[in-house]
């Protein structure tokens, strides 16, 4: 039975009364409370990253937790990187999870294996990348969780490859769309929120993003999370991921594709056709929203019926913006565990 759970009405303080069953035993997990914005730098690093060939990419990723534990794959968005999960991953690892946090194509240490591969940012390609990563790592099934581009990628995996998805955690809910849906005009106020999408549609915008990548990303961070008091060290740690030589091309293609101004690759057409039908997601799902999300996002009423299995929605309070896992890591980690248990 579906349940729309408003976390604003409940407050979790202290430790959980119960215990969480995971593959390696029964481990107590502290309950996530409604959180204030986190200190800018808590865990400084994931430590040494790993690399693996997967599909068309050599993927850079962080890994934490026991090799034999249930798997959680955490997916970042734009303009963010794996450090959005630097405080989430240790919580899940301590709870017995094998945590995989990959750089998406165009970010960090992830590279294309061939210079001939199109620098394609369409949603289907990113989802196929993660399925290829799971295959390369011999991961049959995982809890898939993300925000922004990462949430969209997680949604697609849950919708089209449910046999690979143990459960789903998605910030801002159901983000599957299509070029046809993207062609429909929105009310002026809503269009205003997508200003950068129209900027990127121009050659001026491509050149501007290439020239001012870090300044642009920092502006988006501030607009999307207006109450998050991150410092320069926190931003700079993530901004290094944008120095990837394919970053600009991937970002520009992603937003132009959404507006129908750029084509995808023929090999992904069958995936995009299935996504254009807005498939229902039936794996156990928890959607999250921050109470101070300054980025464009749908209201829960617009997407709640797209989830046909066990479903909860949680509003995370305390001035939490778009980068929810970094701003409220306990709440995000708790959602991963709870979705897995559903």
mmCIF file of C-alpha atoms in Angstrom:
data_model
loop_
_atom_site.group_PDB
_atom_site.id
_atom_site.type_symbol
_atom_site.label_atom_id
_atom_site.label_comp_id
_atom_site.label_asym_id
_atom_site.label_seq_id
_atom_site.Cartn_x
_atom_site.Cartn_y
_atom_site.Cartn_z
ATOM 1 C CA UNK A 1 0.000 0.000 0.000
ATOM 2 C CA UNK A 2 1.334 3.393 -0.940
ATOM 3 C CA UNK A 3 2.183 5.815 1.799
ATOM 4 C CA UNK A 4 3.121 9.439 1.358
ATOM 5 C CA UNK A 5 5.317 10.050 4.342
ATOM 6 C CA UNK A 6 5.934 13.670 5.308
ATOM 7 C CA UNK A 7 9.062 13.746 7.405
ATOM 8 C CA UNK A 8 8.179 17.248 8.537
ATOM 9 C CA UNK A 9 5.571 15.697 10.842
ATOM 10 C CA UNK A 10 7.983 13.329 12.500
ATOM 11 C CA UNK A 11 11.203 14.002 14.300
ATOM 12 C CA UNK A 12 13.797 11.346 14.787
ATOM 13 C CA UNK A 13 16.117 11.946 17.743
ATOM 14 C CA UNK A 14 18.526 9.553 19.408
ATOM 15 C CA UNK A 15 19.209 6.063 18.167
ATOM 16 C CA UNK A 16 16.777 3.707 16.531
ATOM 17 C CA UNK A 17 14.879 1.439 18.852
ATOM 18 C CA UNK A 18 15.056 -1.368 16.362
ATOM 19 C CA UNK A 19 17.783 -2.995 14.371
ATOM 20 C CA UNK A 20 18.398 -3.356 10.666
ATOM 21 C CA UNK A 21 18.929 -6.767 9.136
ATOM 22 C CA UNK A 22 21.668 -6.805 6.521
ATOM 23 C CA UNK A 23 23.518 -9.636 4.842
ATOM 24 C CA UNK A 24 26.286 -9.865 7.432
ATOM 25 C CA UNK A 25 24.224 -9.619 10.574
ATOM 26 C CA UNK A 26 22.034 -7.323 12.612
ATOM 27 C CA UNK A 27 23.432 -3.830 12.922
ATOM 28 C CA UNK A 28 21.967 -0.918 14.798
ATOM 29 C CA UNK A 29 21.473 2.200 12.695
ATOM 30 C CA UNK A 30 20.946 5.663 14.129
ATOM 31 C CA UNK A 31 17.706 7.226 13.022
ATOM 32 C CA UNK A 32 18.036 10.189 10.710
ATOM 33 C CA UNK A 33 16.649 13.351 12.169
ATOM 34 C CA UNK A 34 15.513 16.453 10.360
ATOM 35 C CA UNK A 35 18.944 17.901 9.775
ATOM 36 C CA UNK A 36 20.427 21.354 9.674
ATOM 37 C CA UNK A 37 22.939 22.019 6.894
ATOM 38 C CA UNK A 38 26.062 19.975 7.546
ATOM 39 C CA UNK A 39 29.551 21.381 8.212
ATOM 40 C CA UNK A 40 31.220 22.071 4.879
ATOM 41 C CA UNK A 41 33.977 19.454 5.142
ATOM 42 C CA UNK A 42 33.417 16.412 7.345
ATOM 43 C CA UNK A 43 34.961 13.303 5.786
ATOM 44 C CA UNK A 44 37.713 14.773 3.658
ATOM 45 C CA UNK A 45 38.167 11.968 1.154
ATOM 46 C CA UNK A 46 37.131 8.532 -0.052
ATOM 47 C CA UNK A 47 40.762 7.494 -0.183
ATOM 48 C CA UNK A 48 42.201 5.812 -3.265
ATOM 49 C CA UNK A 49 39.741 5.494 -6.143
ATOM 50 C CA UNK A 50 39.422 2.467 -8.404
ATOM 51 C CA UNK A 51 39.146 2.193 -12.198
ATOM 52 C CA UNK A 52 37.467 -0.446 -14.335
ATOM 53 C CA UNK A 53 36.577 -0.846 -18.007
ATOM 54 C CA UNK A 54 32.789 -0.992 -18.356
ATOM 55 C CA UNK A 55 30.967 -0.627 -21.649
ATOM 56 C CA UNK A 56 32.363 2.359 -23.561
ATOM 57 C CA UNK A 57 34.048 3.798 -20.475
ATOM 58 C CA UNK A 58 36.895 3.329 -18.079
ATOM 59 C CA UNK A 59 34.964 4.236 -14.926
ATOM 60 C CA UNK A 60 36.484 5.867 -11.877
ATOM 61 C CA UNK A 61 34.699 4.997 -8.654
ATOM 62 C CA UNK A 62 34.962 4.966 -4.889
ATOM 63 C CA UNK A 63 34.233 1.771 -2.987
ATOM 64 C CA UNK A 64 33.625 1.269 0.713
ATOM 65 C CA UNK A 65 32.301 -1.492 2.933
ATOM 66 C CA UNK A 66 32.516 -5.301 2.938
ATOM 67 C CA UNK A 67 32.919 -7.001 -0.443
ATOM 68 C CA UNK A 68 30.212 -9.515 0.416
ATOM 69 C CA UNK A 69 27.621 -7.047 1.643
ATOM 70 C CA UNK A 70 24.439 -5.956 -0.139
ATOM 71 C CA UNK A 71 25.317 -3.352 -2.759
ATOM 72 C CA UNK A 72 24.319 0.323 -2.825
ATOM 73 C CA UNK A 73 25.192 2.354 -5.922
ATOM 74 C CA UNK A 74 25.121 6.123 -5.352
ATOM 75 C CA UNK A 75 24.811 8.423 -8.374
ATOM 76 C CA UNK A 76 25.651 12.118 -8.486
ATOM 77 C CA UNK A 77 24.260 14.862 -10.702
ATOM 78 C CA UNK A 78 25.318 18.086 -12.402
ATOM 79 C CA UNK A 79 27.278 20.104 -11.418
ATOM 80 C CA UNK A 80 28.303 17.815 -8.571
ATOM 81 C CA UNK A 81 30.444 14.720 -8.182
ATOM 82 C CA UNK A 82 31.071 11.668 -6.009
ATOM 83 C CA UNK A 83 31.842 13.857 -2.972
ATOM 84 C CA UNK A 84 28.129 14.507 -2.637
ATOM 85 C CA UNK A 85 28.186 11.078 -0.941
ATOM 86 C CA UNK A 86 31.373 11.418 1.090
ATOM 87 C CA UNK A 87 29.378 11.325 4.351
ATOM 88 C CA UNK A 88 26.676 8.920 3.145
ATOM 89 C CA UNK A 89 29.039 6.148 2.069
ATOM 90 C CA UNK A 90 30.692 5.577 5.491
ATOM 91 C CA UNK A 91 27.282 5.324 7.184
ATOM 92 C CA UNK A 92 26.179 2.651 4.729
ATOM 93 C CA UNK A 93 29.522 0.854 4.863
ATOM 94 C CA UNK A 94 29.283 0.683 8.656
ATOM 95 C CA UNK A 95 25.821 -0.816 8.234
ATOM 96 C CA UNK A 96 27.291 -3.629 6.152
ATOM 97 C CA UNK A 97 26.778 -2.351 2.613
ATOM 98 C CA UNK A 98 29.240 -2.552 -0.234
ATOM 99 C CA UNK A 99 28.997 1.031 -1.490
ATOM 100 C CA UNK A 100 29.911 1.954 -5.074
ATOM 101 C CA UNK A 101 30.086 5.654 -6.010
ATOM 102 C CA UNK A 102 31.004 6.143 -9.686
ATOM 103 C CA UNK A 103 31.890 9.266 -11.600
ATOM 104 C CA UNK A 104 29.387 9.652 -14.436
ATOM 105 C CA UNK A 105 30.647 10.044 -17.992
ATOM 106 C CA UNK A 106 32.335 13.428 -18.337
ATOM 107 C CA UNK A 107 33.337 13.677 -14.671
ATOM 108 C CA UNK A 108 36.431 12.991 -12.618
ATOM 109 C CA UNK A 109 38.539 10.015 -13.587
ATOM 110 C CA UNK A 110 35.934 8.393 -15.844
ATOM 111 C CA UNK A 111 37.173 8.348 -19.446
ATOM 112 C CA UNK A 112 35.930 7.104 -22.815
ATOM 113 C CA UNK A 113 37.862 4.095 -24.080
ATOM 114 C CA UNK A 114 37.748 5.401 -27.645
ATOM 115 C CA UNK A 115 38.115 8.861 -29.095
ATOM 116 C CA UNK A 116 35.530 7.830 -31.706
ATOM 117 C CA UNK A 117 32.674 7.340 -29.223
ATOM 118 C CA UNK A 118 30.181 10.219 -29.383
ATOM 119 C CA UNK A 119 30.289 12.451 -26.312
ATOM 120 C CA UNK A 120 26.656 11.735 -25.665
ATOM 121 C CA UNK A 121 24.850 12.996 -22.571
ATOM 122 C CA UNK A 122 21.401 11.557 -23.244
ATOM 123 C CA UNK A 123 19.721 9.849 -20.274
ATOM 124 C CA UNK A 124 19.603 6.379 -21.848
ATOM 125 C CA UNK A 125 23.358 6.348 -22.346
ATOM 126 C CA UNK A 126 24.027 7.169 -18.704
ATOM 127 C CA UNK A 127 21.723 4.410 -17.494
ATOM 128 C CA UNK A 128 23.379 1.875 -19.804
ATOM 129 C CA UNK A 129 26.736 3.008 -18.387
ATOM 130 C CA UNK A 130 25.651 1.956 -14.883
ATOM 131 C CA UNK A 131 24.308 -1.400 -16.053
ATOM 132 C CA UNK A 132 27.672 -1.973 -17.767
ATOM 133 C CA UNK A 133 29.468 -1.028 -14.541
ATOM 134 C CA UNK A 134 27.358 -3.516 -12.579
ATOM 135 C CA UNK A 135 28.231 -6.211 -15.118
ATOM 136 C CA UNK A 136 31.945 -5.377 -14.926
ATOM 137 C CA UNK A 137 31.863 -5.574 -11.124
ATOM 138 C CA UNK A 138 29.753 -8.775 -11.158
ATOM 139 C CA UNK A 139 26.939 -7.040 -9.288
ATOM 140 C CA UNK A 140 23.659 -8.774 -9.987
ATOM 141 C CA UNK A 141 21.411 -6.446 -8.026
ATOM 142 C CA UNK A 142 21.776 -3.239 -6.018
ATOM 143 C CA UNK A 143 19.930 -0.486 -4.248
ATOM 144 C CA UNK A 144 20.301 2.422 -6.664
ATOM 145 C CA UNK A 145 20.115 5.942 -5.240
ATOM 146 C CA UNK A 146 20.808 9.410 -6.582
ATOM 147 C CA UNK A 147 19.944 13.045 -7.110
ATOM 148 C CA UNK A 148 19.702 15.303 -10.164
ATOM 149 C CA UNK A 149 21.151 13.413 -13.180
ATOM 150 C CA UNK A 150 21.851 10.566 -10.793
ATOM 151 C CA UNK A 151 18.210 10.349 -9.729
ATOM 152 C CA UNK A 152 17.093 10.259 -13.348
ATOM 153 C CA UNK A 153 19.607 7.500 -14.068
ATOM 154 C CA UNK A 154 18.458 5.545 -11.005
ATOM 155 C CA UNK A 155 14.809 5.967 -12.056
ATOM 156 C CA UNK A 156 15.579 4.599 -15.528
ATOM 157 C CA UNK A 157 17.368 1.563 -14.133
ATOM 158 C CA UNK A 158 14.465 0.846 -11.778
ATOM 159 C CA UNK A 159 11.930 1.228 -14.604
ATOM 160 C CA UNK A 160 13.678 -0.706 -17.375
ATOM 161 C CA UNK A 161 15.916 -3.134 -15.478
ATOM 162 C CA UNK A 162 13.924 -3.908 -12.303
ATOM 163 C CA UNK A 163 15.666 -7.270 -12.032
ATOM 164 C CA UNK A 164 18.902 -5.354 -11.354
ATOM 165 C CA UNK A 165 17.376 -2.936 -8.860
ATOM 166 C CA UNK A 166 16.788 -4.064 -5.287
ATOM 167 C CA UNK A 167 15.250 -0.720 -4.350
ATOM 168 C CA UNK A 168 15.298 2.915 -5.422
ATOM 169 C CA UNK A 169 15.995 6.205 -3.636
ATOM 170 C CA UNK A 170 15.351 9.230 -5.819
ATOM 171 C CA UNK A 171 15.656 12.880 -4.848
ATOM 172 C CA UNK A 172 12.853 14.893 -6.477
ATOM 173 C CA UNK A 173 11.016 11.763 -7.463
ATOM 174 C CA UNK A 174 10.185 10.518 -10.949
ATOM 175 C CA UNK A 175 12.463 12.299 -13.421
ATOM 176 C CA UNK A 176 12.052 10.126 -16.520
ATOM 177 C CA UNK A 177 11.165 12.233 -19.537
ATOM 178 C CA UNK A 178 11.618 12.380 -23.304
ATOM 179 C CA UNK A 179 12.374 14.821 -26.089
ATOM 180 C CA UNK A 180 8.677 14.959 -26.949
ATOM 181 C CA UNK A 181 7.743 15.851 -23.374
ATOM 182 C CA UNK A 182 10.561 18.380 -23.254
ATOM 183 C CA UNK A 183 9.178 20.187 -26.289
ATOM 184 C CA UNK A 184 6.043 21.297 -24.424
ATOM 185 C CA UNK A 185 6.314 24.910 -23.193
ATOM 186 C CA UNK A 186 5.991 25.625 -19.476
ATOM 187 C CA UNK A 187 4.502 28.674 -17.719
ATOM 188 C CA UNK A 188 6.921 31.637 -17.745
ATOM 189 C CA UNK A 189 7.992 31.285 -14.118
ATOM 190 C CA UNK A 190 8.878 27.634 -14.658
ATOM 191 C CA UNK A 191 10.764 28.448 -17.853
ATOM 192 C CA UNK A 192 12.768 31.042 -15.941
ATOM 193 C CA UNK A 193 14.100 28.327 -13.630
ATOM 194 C CA UNK A 194 15.585 26.553 -16.641
ATOM 195 C CA UNK A 195 17.568 29.602 -17.796
ATOM 196 C CA UNK A 196 20.816 27.651 -18.088
ATOM 197 C CA UNK A 197 19.196 25.083 -20.388
ATOM 198 C CA UNK A 198 18.470 27.838 -22.905
ATOM 199 C CA UNK A 199 21.923 29.348 -22.406
ATOM 200 C CA UNK A 200 23.513 25.990 -23.210
ATOM 201 C CA UNK A 201 21.417 25.778 -26.378
ATOM 202 C CA UNK A 202 23.529 28.563 -27.883
ATOM 203 C CA UNK A 203 27.134 28.559 -29.054
ATOM 204 C CA UNK A 204 27.695 31.501 -26.738
ATOM 205 C CA UNK A 205 26.558 29.274 -23.870
ATOM 206 C CA UNK A 206 28.879 26.436 -24.808
ATOM 207 C CA UNK A 207 31.852 28.774 -24.996
ATOM 208 C CA UNK A 208 30.790 30.492 -21.778
ATOM 209 C CA UNK A 209 30.491 27.224 -19.868
ATOM 210 C CA UNK A 210 33.839 26.066 -21.194
ATOM 211 C CA UNK A 211 35.477 29.329 -20.124
ATOM 212 C CA UNK A 212 33.779 29.714 -16.745
ATOM 213 C CA UNK A 213 33.051 26.109 -15.774
ATOM 214 C CA UNK A 214 33.928 26.455 -12.089
ATOM 215 C CA UNK A 215 32.251 29.851 -11.676
ATOM 216 C CA UNK A 216 29.126 28.523 -13.380
ATOM 217 C CA UNK A 217 29.015 25.443 -11.172
ATOM 218 C CA UNK A 218 29.450 27.477 -8.001
ATOM 219 C CA UNK A 219 26.558 29.723 -9.038
ATOM 220 C CA UNK A 220 24.325 26.688 -9.569
ATOM 221 C CA UNK A 221 25.319 25.329 -6.149
ATOM 222 C CA UNK A 222 24.258 28.599 -4.528
ATOM 223 C CA UNK A 223 20.984 28.880 -6.439
ATOM 224 C CA UNK A 224 20.039 25.229 -5.958
ATOM 225 C CA UNK A 225 20.885 25.154 -2.241
ATOM 226 C CA UNK A 226 20.359 28.718 -1.010
ATOM 227 C CA UNK A 227 20.687 27.818 2.679
ATOM 228 C CA UNK A 228 23.689 25.491 2.389
ATOM 229 C CA UNK A 229 26.766 27.243 3.808
ATOM 230 C CA UNK A 230 29.445 25.334 1.933
ATOM 231 C CA UNK A 231 32.969 26.744 1.907
ATOM 232 C CA UNK A 232 35.583 27.024 -0.845
ATOM 233 C CA UNK A 233 37.328 23.813 0.205
ATOM 234 C CA UNK A 234 34.120 21.819 -0.220
ATOM 235 C CA UNK A 235 33.393 23.297 -3.629
ATOM 236 C CA UNK A 236 36.962 23.016 -4.902
ATOM 237 C CA UNK A 237 37.115 19.351 -3.924
ATOM 238 C CA UNK A 238 34.178 18.635 -6.266
ATOM 239 C CA UNK A 239 35.098 21.183 -8.939
ATOM 240 C CA UNK A 240 38.199 19.162 -9.796
ATOM 241 C CA UNK A 241 35.827 16.601 -11.366
ATOM 242 C CA UNK A 242 34.766 19.173 -13.977
ATOM 243 C CA UNK A 243 38.295 19.325 -15.395
ATOM 244 C CA UNK A 244 37.538 16.097 -17.247
ATOM 245 C CA UNK A 245 38.261 16.768 -20.937
ATOM 246 C CA UNK A 246 34.791 15.533 -21.959
ATOM 247 C CA UNK A 247 32.830 17.373 -19.275
ATOM 248 C CA UNK A 248 31.705 20.375 -21.312
ATOM 249 C CA UNK A 249 30.703 18.254 -24.301
ATOM 250 C CA UNK A 250 28.620 15.895 -22.132
ATOM 251 C CA UNK A 251 26.838 18.705 -20.274
ATOM 252 C CA UNK A 252 26.037 20.672 -23.415
ATOM 253 C CA UNK A 253 24.796 17.595 -25.253
ATOM 254 C CA UNK A 254 22.600 16.592 -22.293
ATOM 255 C CA UNK A 255 20.713 19.870 -22.201
ATOM 256 C CA UNK A 256 20.520 20.290 -25.964
ATOM 257 C CA UNK A 257 19.187 16.734 -26.276
ATOM 258 C CA UNK A 258 16.410 17.559 -23.830
ATOM 259 C CA UNK A 259 15.280 20.427 -26.059
ATOM 260 C CA UNK A 260 15.481 18.315 -29.209
ATOM 261 C CA UNK A 261 18.429 20.350 -30.474
ATOM 262 C CA UNK A 262 20.855 17.416 -30.488
ATOM 263 C CA UNK A 263 20.369 13.825 -31.493
ATOM 264 C CA UNK A 264 21.234 10.763 -29.494
ATOM 265 C CA UNK A 265 22.896 7.599 -30.742
ATOM 266 C CA UNK A 266 20.835 5.080 -32.731
ATOM 267 C CA UNK A 267 21.863 2.253 -30.403
ATOM 268 C CA UNK A 268 19.916 3.898 -27.558
ATOM 269 C CA UNK A 269 16.738 4.573 -29.557
ATOM 270 C CA UNK A 270 14.930 1.491 -28.249
ATOM 271 C CA UNK A 271 15.668 2.580 -24.675
ATOM 272 C CA UNK A 272 14.445 6.129 -25.281
ATOM 273 C CA UNK A 273 11.245 4.805 -26.885
ATOM 274 C CA UNK A 274 10.471 2.822 -23.757
ATOM 275 C CA UNK A 275 11.224 5.842 -21.575
ATOM 276 C CA UNK A 276 8.968 8.065 -23.680
ATOM 277 C CA UNK A 277 6.038 5.927 -22.510
ATOM 278 C CA UNK A 278 6.785 7.058 -18.915
ATOM 279 C CA UNK A 279 6.923 3.524 -17.492
ATOM 280 C CA UNK A 280 5.701 2.869 -13.976
ATOM 281 C CA UNK A 281 8.326 1.844 -11.414
ATOM 282 C CA UNK A 282 7.394 -1.135 -9.258
ATOM 283 C CA UNK A 283 10.513 -1.692 -7.142
ATOM 284 C CA UNK A 284 10.414 -0.483 -3.503
ATOM 285 C CA UNK A 285 11.010 3.269 -3.613
ATOM 286 C CA UNK A 286 11.590 6.194 -1.307
ATOM 287 C CA UNK A 287 11.585 9.662 -2.847
ATOM 288 C CA UNK A 288 13.140 12.582 -1.022
ATOM 289 C CA UNK A 289 12.852 16.344 -1.227
ATOM 290 C CA UNK A 290 14.636 19.100 0.626
ATOM 291 C CA UNK A 291 12.512 21.881 2.052
ATOM 292 C CA UNK A 292 14.822 24.507 0.503
ATOM 293 C CA UNK A 293 15.476 23.016 -2.934
ATOM 294 C CA UNK A 294 16.108 25.967 -5.235
ATOM 295 C CA UNK A 295 16.464 23.879 -8.403
ATOM 296 C CA UNK A 296 13.523 23.101 -10.696
ATOM 297 C CA UNK A 297 11.692 20.075 -9.343
ATOM 298 C CA UNK A 298 8.180 18.616 -9.578
ATOM 299 C CA UNK A 299 5.758 18.457 -6.678
ATOM 300 C CA UNK A 300 5.263 15.009 -5.192
ATOM 301 C CA UNK A 301 1.618 15.056 -6.300
ATOM 302 C CA UNK A 302 2.800 15.063 -9.907
ATOM 303 C CA UNK A 303 4.685 11.766 -9.684
ATOM 304 C CA UNK A 304 3.512 9.717 -6.686
ATOM 305 C CA UNK A 305 1.332 7.486 -8.881
ATOM 306 C CA UNK A 306 4.328 6.529 -11.015
ATOM 307 C CA UNK A 307 5.451 4.158 -8.237
ATOM 308 C CA UNK A 308 3.343 1.012 -7.979
ATOM 309 C CA UNK A 309 5.292 -0.909 -5.342
ATOM 310 C CA UNK A 310 6.042 -0.001 -1.750
ATOM 311 C CA UNK A 311 6.426 3.769 -1.784
ATOM 312 C CA UNK A 312 7.155 6.592 0.630
ATOM 313 C CA UNK A 313 7.925 10.256 0.155
ATOM 314 C CA UNK A 314 9.992 12.104 2.749
ATOM 315 C CA UNK A 315 10.382 15.839 3.085
ATOM 316 C CA UNK A 316 13.730 16.616 4.687
ATOM 317 C CA UNK A 317 13.585 19.819 6.688
ATOM 318 C CA UNK A 318 16.178 22.195 8.063
ATOM 319 C CA UNK A 319 17.019 24.309 5.014
ATOM 320 C CA UNK A 320 18.034 21.338 2.847
ATOM 321 C CA UNK A 321 18.596 22.143 -0.805
ATOM 322 C CA UNK A 322 19.171 20.297 -4.060
ATOM 323 C CA UNK A 323 22.359 18.457 -3.055
ATOM 324 C CA UNK A 324 20.427 16.481 -0.466
ATOM 325 C CA UNK A 325 22.894 13.648 0.216
ATOM 326 C CA UNK A 326 25.694 16.077 1.047
ATOM 327 C CA UNK A 327 23.468 18.439 3.013
ATOM 328 C CA UNK A 328 21.548 15.719 4.889
ATOM 329 C CA UNK A 329 23.653 12.539 4.712
ATOM 330 C CA UNK A 330 21.977 10.741 7.626
ATOM 331 C CA UNK A 331 18.537 11.145 6.069
ATOM 332 C CA UNK A 332 19.783 9.954 2.688
ATOM 333 C CA UNK A 333 21.562 6.923 4.151
ATOM 334 C CA UNK A 334 18.503 6.023 6.210
ATOM 335 C CA UNK A 335 16.343 6.146 3.072
ATOM 336 C CA UNK A 336 18.698 3.677 1.345
ATOM 337 C CA UNK A 337 18.470 1.219 4.230
ATOM 338 C CA UNK A 338 14.715 1.642 4.644
ATOM 339 C CA UNK A 339 14.051 1.178 0.919
ATOM 340 C CA UNK A 340 16.169 -1.968 0.963
ATOM 341 C CA UNK A 341 14.141 -3.323 3.884
ATOM 342 C CA UNK A 342 10.745 -2.546 2.337
#
